[in-house]
Short mmCIF file of C-alpha atoms in Angstrom, two decimals:
data_model
loop_
_atom_site.label_atom_id
_atom_site.label_comp_id
_atom_site.label_asym_id
_atom_site.label_seq_id
_atom_site.Cartn_x
_atom_site.Cartn_y
_atom_site.Cartn_z
CA MET A 1414 4.53 25.17 19.55
CA GLN A 1415 7.04 23.51 21.70
CA SER A 1416 9.11 21.28 20.00
CA VAL A 1417 7.72 17.24 19.22
CA LYS A 1418 8.63 14.29 20.63
CA LYS A 1419 6.03 12.30 21.08
CA ILE A 1420 3.67 10.87 18.87
CA ALA A 1421 0.14 9.74 18.87
CA PHE A 1422 -0.04 7.11 16.15
CA TYR A 1423 -3.41 5.81 14.98
CA ALA A 1424 -4.81 4.22 11.39
CA PRO A 1425 -8.31 3.39 11.36
CA ILE A 1426 -8.62 1.10 8.73
CA LYS A 1427 -6.60 -1.72 10.45
CA PRO A 1428 -3.47 -1.13 13.36
CA PRO A 1429 -0.23 -1.73 12.00
CA ASP A 1430 0.60 -5.10 14.11
CA HIS A 1431 -2.71 -6.59 12.17
CA PRO A 1432 -2.45 -9.77 11.47
CA ILE A 1433 -3.66 -9.83 8.20
CA PRO A 1434 -0.79 -8.56 5.68
CA SER A 1435 -2.02 -5.51 3.03
CA GLY A 1436 -0.12 -2.62 1.53
CA ASP A 1437 -1.99 -0.05 4.84
CA ARG A 1438 -0.68 -2.45 6.55
CA VAL A 1439 2.84 -2.34 5.55
CA ILE A 1440 2.53 1.44 5.84
CA ALA A 1441 1.42 1.76 8.45
CA GLY A 1442 4.03 0.02 9.96
CA ASN A 1443 7.13 2.16 8.24
CA LEU A 1444 5.83 5.01 9.35
CA LEU A 1445 6.15 4.35 13.01
CA LYS A 1446 9.70 2.97 12.32
CA ALA A 1447 10.47 6.21 10.32
CA PHE A 1448 9.26 8.06 13.02
CA ARG A 1449 11.53 6.11 15.47
CA LEU A 1450 14.21 6.95 13.39
CA GLY A 1451 13.94 10.99 12.96
CA GLY A 1452 14.30 10.56 17.42
CA TYR A 1453 10.49 10.58 18.00
CA LYS A 1454 8.56 8.74 20.99
CA VAL A 1455 5.73 6.67 19.14
CA LEU A 1456 2.75 4.70 21.35
CA LEU A 1457 0.46 3.38 18.86
CA ALA A 1458 -2.10 4.94 20.57
CA SER A 1459 -5.82 2.80 19.35
CA ARG A 1460 -6.26 -0.28 17.93
CA TYR A 1461 -9.80 0.48 17.14
CA ILE A 1462 -10.88 -0.18 12.99
CA ALA A 1463 -13.13 2.26 12.51
CA TYR A 1464 -12.75 0.24 8.50
CA SER A 1465 -15.64 -1.33 7.30
CA LYS A 1466 -16.99 -3.28 4.23
CA ARG A 1467 -19.78 -2.70 3.56
CA HIS A 1468 -22.09 0.51 3.87
CA ALA A 1469 -25.43 0.25 6.31
CA GLU A 1470 -26.11 2.62 8.32
CA ASP A 1471 -26.51 0.79 11.54
CA ILE A 1472 -22.87 -0.25 10.98
CA LEU A 1473 -21.94 3.82 10.67
CA SER A 1474 -23.34 4.18 13.75
CA GLU A 1475 -22.02 1.25 15.94
CA LYS A 1476 -18.63 1.81 14.71
CA LYS A 1477 -19.47 5.64 15.26
CA GLN A 1478 -20.87 4.90 18.68
CA GLY A 1479 -17.58 2.38 19.47
CA ALA A 1480 -14.91 5.26 18.76
CA LEU A 1481 -16.72 7.88 20.77
CA GLN A 1482 -16.20 5.76 23.79
CA GLU A 1483 -12.33 4.47 22.78
CA THR A 1484 -11.87 8.28 22.70
CA ASP A 1485 -13.43 8.87 26.11
CA ALA A 1486 -11.39 5.60 27.32
CA LEU A 1487 -8.15 7.24 25.66
CA LEU A 1488 -8.58 10.96 27.22
CA ASP A 1489 -9.12 9.53 30.72
CA ALA A 1490 -6.18 7.77 30.18
CA PHE A 1491 -3.88 11.10 29.01
CA LYS A 1492 -5.44 12.82 32.01
CA GLN A 1493 -3.91 10.10 34.26
CA LEU A 1494 -0.48 10.96 32.65
CA PRO A 1495 1.99 13.35 33.90
CA GLU A 1496 2.77 16.52 31.74
CA SER A 1497 6.09 15.15 29.99
CA GLU A 1498 4.10 11.73 29.70
CA LYS A 1499 1.66 13.01 26.89
CA PRO A 1500 1.71 13.03 23.88
CA ASP A 1501 2.60 16.88 21.61
CA LEU A 1502 0.98 15.10 18.20
CA TRP A 1503 -1.84 12.74 17.05
CA VAL A 1504 -1.51 11.34 13.19
CA THR A 1505 -3.75 9.76 12.00
CA TYR A 1506 -2.77 7.53 9.02
CA HIS A 1507 -5.00 6.71 6.19
CA PRO A 1508 -8.87 8.31 6.80
CA TYR A 1509 -11.14 7.96 4.03
CA CYS A 1510 -14.77 6.82 3.67
CA LYS A 1511 -14.70 3.24 4.69
CA ALA A 1512 -12.19 4.36 7.60
CA PRO A 1513 -13.58 7.44 9.34
CA ASP A 1514 -11.24 8.87 11.74
CA TRP A 1515 -13.39 10.02 15.34
CA ILE A 1516 -10.90 9.54 17.98
CA GLY A 1517 -7.62 11.25 16.47
CA SER A 1518 -9.52 14.82 15.67
CA THR A 1519 -11.34 14.76 19.13
CA VAL A 1520 -8.69 13.32 21.26
CA SER A 1521 -5.71 16.21 19.63
CA GLN A 1522 -8.70 18.84 20.16
CA LYS A 1523 -9.17 18.49 23.62
CA LEU A 1524 -5.17 17.90 24.50
CA GLY A 1525 -4.36 21.23 22.25
CA ILE A 1526 -1.78 18.98 20.35
CA PRO A 1527 -1.53 19.23 16.36
CA TYR A 1528 -3.70 16.88 14.18
CA VAL A 1529 -1.53 15.46 11.18
CA ASN A 1530 -3.60 13.12 8.85
CA VAL A 1531 -1.13 10.73 6.29
CA GLU A 1532 -3.12 10.18 2.85
CA ALA A 1533 -6.16 11.30 3.53
CA ALA A 1534 -8.02 10.00 0.33
CA LYS A 1535 -11.39 9.97 -1.42
CA THR A 1536 -11.39 6.71 -2.70
CA GLY A 1537 -13.01 4.73 -5.57
CA GLN A 1538 -16.64 4.07 -3.91
CA GLY A 1539 -20.01 5.72 -4.55
CA GLY A 1540 -21.28 4.64 -8.21
CA PRO A 1541 -23.98 6.66 -9.46
CA ASP A 1542 -25.65 5.98 -5.90
CA ASP A 1543 -22.55 6.43 -3.61
CA PHE A 1544 -23.81 4.58 -0.48
CA TRP A 1545 -20.98 5.62 0.85
CA ARG A 1546 -21.17 9.35 1.37
CA PRO A 1547 -23.00 9.43 4.97
CA TRP A 1548 -19.66 7.90 5.75
CA ARG A 1549 -17.77 10.00 3.95
CA LEU A 1550 -19.32 12.96 4.95
CA GLU A 1551 -17.72 11.67 8.88
CA ALA A 1552 -14.43 11.67 7.08
CA GLN A 1553 -14.72 14.67 5.87
CA LYS A 1554 -15.45 16.47 9.61
CA GLY A 1555 -12.09 15.22 10.50
CA ILE A 1556 -9.87 15.78 7.48
CA LYS A 1557 -11.14 19.48 7.79
CA GLN A 1558 -9.99 19.49 11.24
CA ALA A 1559 -6.44 18.90 10.26
CA ASP A 1560 -3.62 20.78 10.65
CA LEU A 1561 -1.22 19.29 7.67
CA HIS A 1562 -2.15 16.85 5.42
CA ILE A 1563 0.74 14.80 4.32
CA VAL A 1564 0.01 13.29 0.79
CA LEU A 1565 1.57 10.56 -0.60
CA LYS A 1566 0.33 10.87 -4.83
CA PRO A 1567 -1.21 13.41 -6.48
CA THR A 1568 -4.90 11.89 -6.52
CA ASP A 1569 -5.10 12.94 -3.17
CA ILE A 1570 -3.67 16.46 -3.75
CA VAL A 1571 -6.48 16.91 -5.70
CA TYR A 1572 -9.29 15.72 -3.57
CA LEU A 1573 -7.79 17.56 -0.42
CA GLU A 1574 -7.39 20.67 -2.36
CA ASP A 1575 -11.18 20.53 -3.67
CA LEU A 1576 -12.37 19.88 -0.05
CA LEU A 1577 -10.25 22.48 1.82
CA GLY A 1578 -9.09 24.49 -0.33
CA HIS A 1579 -5.98 25.43 -2.59
CA ASN A 1580 -3.98 27.17 0.68
CA ALA A 1581 -5.27 23.77 2.39
CA PRO A 1582 -2.02 22.60 4.01
CA LEU A 1583 -0.87 19.59 1.68
CA GLN A 1584 2.43 18.38 2.08
CA ALA A 1585 4.29 15.78 -0.15
CA LEU A 1586 6.05 12.63 1.43
CA SER A 1587 7.16 10.19 -1.18
CA PRO A 1588 6.05 6.55 -0.89
CA PHE A 1589 8.89 4.82 0.85
CA LEU A 1590 10.14 1.05 2.48
CA ASP A 1591 11.91 -0.76 5.28
CA LEU A 1592 14.53 -2.56 3.32
CA SER A 1593 15.61 -4.43 6.17
CA SER A 1594 12.44 -6.10 6.25
CA LEU A 1595 13.94 -7.63 3.04
CA GLN A 1596 16.72 -9.64 4.32
CA LEU A 1597 17.74 -12.12 1.79
CA PRO A 1598 16.30 -16.01 3.60
CA ALA A 1599 18.63 -18.71 2.35
CA ARG A 1600 17.58 -19.64 -1.19
CA ASP A 1601 16.86 -23.26 -0.37
CA ARG A 1602 13.97 -22.64 1.72
CA HIS A 1603 12.07 -21.81 -1.25
CA SER A 1604 14.55 -23.07 -4.03
CA ILE A 1605 12.76 -24.16 -7.18
CA THR A 1606 13.29 -26.18 -10.04
CA TRP A 1607 12.37 -25.53 -13.15
CA GLN A 1608 12.30 -27.87 -16.37
CA ASN A 1609 14.18 -25.19 -18.75
CA HIS A 1610 16.42 -22.05 -17.89
CA SER A 1611 13.61 -19.65 -19.50
CA PRO A 1612 13.78 -15.98 -17.44
CA VAL A 1613 11.51 -16.69 -15.11
CA ILE A 1614 8.25 -13.88 -14.74
CA ALA A 1615 7.14 -13.60 -10.87
CA THR A 1616 3.86 -12.25 -9.77
CA THR A 1617 2.13 -11.76 -6.14
CA GLY A 1618 -0.76 -10.94 -4.30
CA MET A 1619 -3.65 -11.38 -1.71
CA MET A 1620 -6.31 -13.43 -3.57
CA ARG A 1621 -9.33 -11.94 -2.38
CA PRO A 1622 -12.94 -10.70 -5.10
CA GLY A 1623 -12.41 -7.85 -6.31
CA LYS A 1624 -8.98 -5.38 -7.71
CA LYS A 1625 -7.10 -8.28 -6.89
CA GLU A 1626 -8.33 -11.05 -8.43
CA ARG A 1627 -9.15 -8.28 -11.56
CA ASN A 1628 -5.17 -8.22 -11.62
CA PHE A 1629 -4.78 -11.49 -11.46
CA LEU A 1630 -7.03 -11.96 -14.85
CA PHE A 1631 -5.09 -9.14 -16.64
CA ILE A 1632 -1.78 -11.36 -16.33
CA ALA A 1633 -3.72 -14.37 -17.43
CA GLU A 1634 -5.40 -13.11 -20.28
CA THR A 1635 -1.45 -11.16 -21.07
CA LEU A 1636 0.29 -14.92 -20.55
CA GLU A 1637 -2.27 -16.91 -22.50
CA LYS A 1638 -1.67 -15.17 -25.96
CA MET A 1639 2.20 -15.67 -25.36
CA ILE A 1640 2.78 -19.88 -24.58
CA ASP A 1641 5.27 -19.74 -27.74
CA GLN A 1642 7.79 -17.45 -26.16
CA ASP A 1643 10.24 -18.83 -23.69
CA TRP A 1644 9.12 -17.89 -19.99
CA ASN A 1645 8.11 -19.46 -16.41
CA LEU A 1646 5.74 -18.12 -14.21
CA LEU A 1647 6.29 -17.69 -10.86
CA ILE A 1648 2.86 -17.02 -8.24
CA ILE A 1649 3.04 -16.09 -5.12
CA GLY A 1650 0.25 -15.80 -2.92
CA GLY A 1651 -3.14 -17.06 -1.30
CA GLY A 1652 -6.18 -16.70 -0.57
CA PRO A 1653 -10.26 -17.12 -0.95
CA GLN A 1654 -9.89 -16.16 -4.76
CA GLU A 1655 -7.51 -19.19 -4.99
CA ALA A 1656 -9.57 -21.46 -7.41
CA GLU A 1657 -11.01 -19.08 -8.79
CA ILE A 1658 -7.57 -17.48 -9.87
CA ARG A 1659 -5.92 -20.96 -10.61
CA ASN A 1660 -8.62 -21.74 -13.51
CA ALA A 1661 -8.11 -18.05 -14.92
CA PHE A 1662 -4.43 -19.98 -15.35
CA SER A 1663 -5.44 -23.32 -17.04
CA GLU A 1664 -5.09 -22.75 -20.44
CA ILE A 1665 -1.90 -22.00 -19.44
CA PRO A 1666 0.59 -25.43 -19.63
CA GLN A 1667 1.21 -25.98 -15.67
CA GLU A 1668 4.52 -26.74 -15.74
CA ARG A 1669 5.37 -23.48 -16.33
CA ILE A 1670 3.43 -22.37 -13.23
CA HIS A 1671 4.76 -22.49 -9.68
CA TRP A 1672 2.13 -21.89 -7.24
CA THR A 1673 3.60 -21.64 -3.56
CA GLY A 1674 0.52 -20.97 -2.08
CA GLN A 1675 -0.29 -18.73 1.44
CA VAL A 1676 3.75 -17.22 1.99
CA GLU A 1677 4.70 -15.26 5.16
CA HIS A 1678 6.19 -11.39 3.83
CA ALA A 1679 9.74 -12.15 5.42
CA GLU A 1680 9.82 -14.63 2.60
CA MET A 1681 8.31 -13.12 0.29
CA ALA A 1682 12.77 -11.69 -0.70
CA GLY A 1683 14.14 -14.72 -1.08
CA LEU A 1684 11.34 -16.17 -3.59
CA LEU A 1685 11.77 -12.73 -5.59
CA GLN A 1686 15.13 -13.16 -5.92
CA GLN A 1687 15.07 -15.84 -8.32
CA ALA A 1688 12.70 -14.31 -10.39
CA ASP A 1689 14.02 -11.69 -13.76
CA ILE A 1690 10.71 -9.99 -13.46
CA PHE A 1691 8.07 -8.58 -11.81
CA PHE A 1692 4.54 -8.37 -13.39
CA TRP A 1693 2.00 -6.97 -11.48
CA PRO A 1694 -0.43 -4.89 -13.50
CA GLY A 1695 -1.53 -2.26 -10.68
CA TRP A 1696 -4.58 -1.83 -12.30
CA ASN A 1697 -6.96 0.47 -9.70
CA GLU A 1698 -3.62 0.04 -7.14
CA PRO A 1699 -3.07 3.36 -5.40
CA ILE A 1700 0.15 3.04 -4.83
CA GLY A 1701 1.72 -0.36 -4.67
CA MET A 1702 4.24 -1.67 -2.29
CA VAL A 1703 5.25 -4.24 -3.62
CA PHE A 1704 6.89 -2.71 -6.45
CA LEU A 1705 9.39 -1.05 -4.70
CA GLU A 1706 9.97 -4.28 -3.01
CA ALA A 1707 10.41 -5.62 -6.35
CA GLN A 1708 13.13 -2.89 -7.37
CA SER A 1709 14.70 -3.12 -4.36
CA LEU A 1710 15.63 -6.51 -5.38
CA GLY A 1711 17.04 -5.41 -8.20
CA LEU A 1712 13.59 -6.75 -10.79
CA PRO A 1713 12.28 -4.95 -13.95
CA VAL A 1714 8.61 -3.49 -13.92
CA ILE A 1715 5.73 -4.77 -16.06
CA ALA A 1716 2.57 -2.76 -15.00
CA PHE A 1717 -0.28 -0.27 -16.30
CA GLU A 1718 0.64 3.38 -15.53
CA SER A 1719 -2.37 3.14 -13.48
CA MET A 1720 -3.31 5.52 -10.53
CA GLY A 1721 -0.25 5.63 -8.11
CA VAL A 1722 2.00 2.99 -9.82
CA PRO A 1723 4.02 5.58 -12.40
CA LEU A 1724 4.70 7.12 -8.03
CA VAL A 1725 7.26 4.02 -7.80
CA VAL A 1726 7.65 3.09 -10.89
CA LYS A 1727 9.86 5.02 -13.75
CA ASP A 1728 8.73 4.07 -17.06
CA ASN A 1729 11.13 2.78 -19.71
CA GLU A 1730 13.80 3.40 -16.69
CA THR A 1731 13.12 1.11 -14.03
CA GLY A 1732 10.11 -1.03 -15.97
CA LEU A 1733 7.34 -0.29 -18.53
CA LEU A 1734 4.48 0.81 -18.31
CA ALA A 1735 1.16 0.56 -20.45
CA PRO A 1736 -1.79 2.15 -20.77
CA GLU A 1737 -4.17 1.05 -17.56
CA GLY A 1738 -6.68 -2.06 -18.86
CA ASP A 1739 -4.69 -2.38 -22.41
CA VAL A 1740 -3.70 -6.05 -22.61
CA SER A 1741 -1.82 -6.35 -25.15
CA GLY A 1742 0.24 -3.09 -24.41
CA LEU A 1743 0.87 -4.92 -21.39
CA ARG A 1744 2.27 -8.48 -23.76
CA GLU A 1745 4.56 -5.94 -26.10
CA ASN A 1746 6.36 -4.46 -22.79
CA LEU A 1747 6.88 -7.86 -21.76
CA SER A 1748 8.22 -9.70 -24.55
CA GLN A 1749 10.56 -6.82 -24.94
CA LEU A 1750 12.30 -8.05 -21.51
CA LEU A 1751 11.83 -11.78 -21.85
CA GLY A 1752 13.99 -11.36 -24.98
CA ASP A 1753 16.44 -8.61 -24.29
CA ARG A 1754 18.45 -9.67 -21.09
CA ASP A 1755 20.88 -6.72 -21.32
CA LYS A 1756 17.71 -4.13 -20.85
CA ARG A 1757 16.03 -6.58 -18.19
CA LYS A 1758 19.35 -6.30 -16.08
CA LEU A 1759 19.67 -2.30 -16.85
CA MET A 1760 16.72 -1.67 -15.78
CA GLY A 1761 16.92 -3.66 -12.55
CA ALA A 1762 19.97 -2.10 -12.18
CA GLN A 1763 17.97 0.99 -12.52
CA ALA A 1764 15.30 0.00 -10.52
CA ARG A 1765 17.29 -0.89 -7.09
CA GLU A 1766 18.94 2.38 -7.23
CA ARG A 1767 15.87 4.62 -7.69
CA VAL A 1768 14.83 3.27 -5.11
CA LEU A 1769 17.63 3.20 -2.27
CA LYS A 1770 17.73 7.03 -4.17
CA LYS A 1771 14.23 8.08 -2.84
CA HIS A 1772 12.10 5.44 -0.88
CA THR A 1773 13.92 4.58 1.64
CA LEU A 1774 13.21 4.70 5.62
CA GLN A 1775 15.93 7.52 6.37
CA ALA A 1776 14.94 9.36 3.66
CA ALA A 1777 11.09 9.10 4.85
CA ALA A 1778 12.46 9.73 8.53
CA ALA A 1779 14.21 13.31 7.03
CA ARG A 1780 11.38 14.63 5.54
CA LEU A 1781 8.79 13.45 8.31
CA GLN A 1782 11.09 15.66 10.66
CA GLU A 1783 11.00 17.99 8.25
CA LEU A 1784 7.39 18.61 7.92
CA ILE A 1785 6.61 18.09 11.96
CA GLU A 1786 9.52 20.96 12.61
CA MET A 1787 7.33 23.44 10.94
CA LEU A 1788 4.04 22.94 12.58
#
């Protein structure tokens, strides 16, 4: 294969410039930056959203038809380009049952270029009736055509080896973040005055139904039995479930809680730097980019040892992890850090050092370049 210079990039769940924030959007955006840092010219090939919250058959048909129309339009557009401007490689980020990639698998085949998937996954959707099975089968058609799978977490390796066989073309990439996006703004923009000098626990997440709300409930359950200890709580974020989440914290004296409401991602660092501990349970969290962000600012982490959390939080080094669902374990670990300033400082320093060593944009760019040149 000729040397790759130009990459066509697509994220079927949502484009990396989508207005609604999410971990998926952050990862997609960081992938674009990493490819460009590696010297590649990257085209955001399509903004078509294949993602659906519901599994209805008519939605599947509608989404697939829209994707096929987008595919035809892209192929027509590529035909008009001179050979020197056509992509040498197609990369799709995060195809799975709720967001199949009907576009990249076809366009790459028609153009005769390699097709790469990043974080092709099987999520928890299904249950005994597995209503998402038709969607999953559609996603798997594309996944099976990929020339390379770049995987971010062990569960994806298990899934892909089961689907494709043990000789599947799998290569690992450590989760990473762009530290330049966390430049600290002036502290007084969101300066918070507490009534005491107790350690500050920070947490953040989109306040929406499902696993995000459940994680906030774990936090409330943990803290409402720790009223006799000294701490303040900074809750960053907002969303449609904010009223319900606020109610879950009603047993905690409200003078010990500061609610920021919805804030821009660029403002996160300025808020987090005012904390001493980062607490997000990470229940059912595939990766949790927020853990990397908090650790890059020198905060030790309290979380569950759930799914992808251990990929980015080193237990007893950069944070303390409790067994998944073990609220008493969260409480015990949090008590340790609240009562030991030196341990907080040490773990926070180790957390920042580990992020700088293993999880930066520069490290990812080098790894991606290595993988692409193998094709």
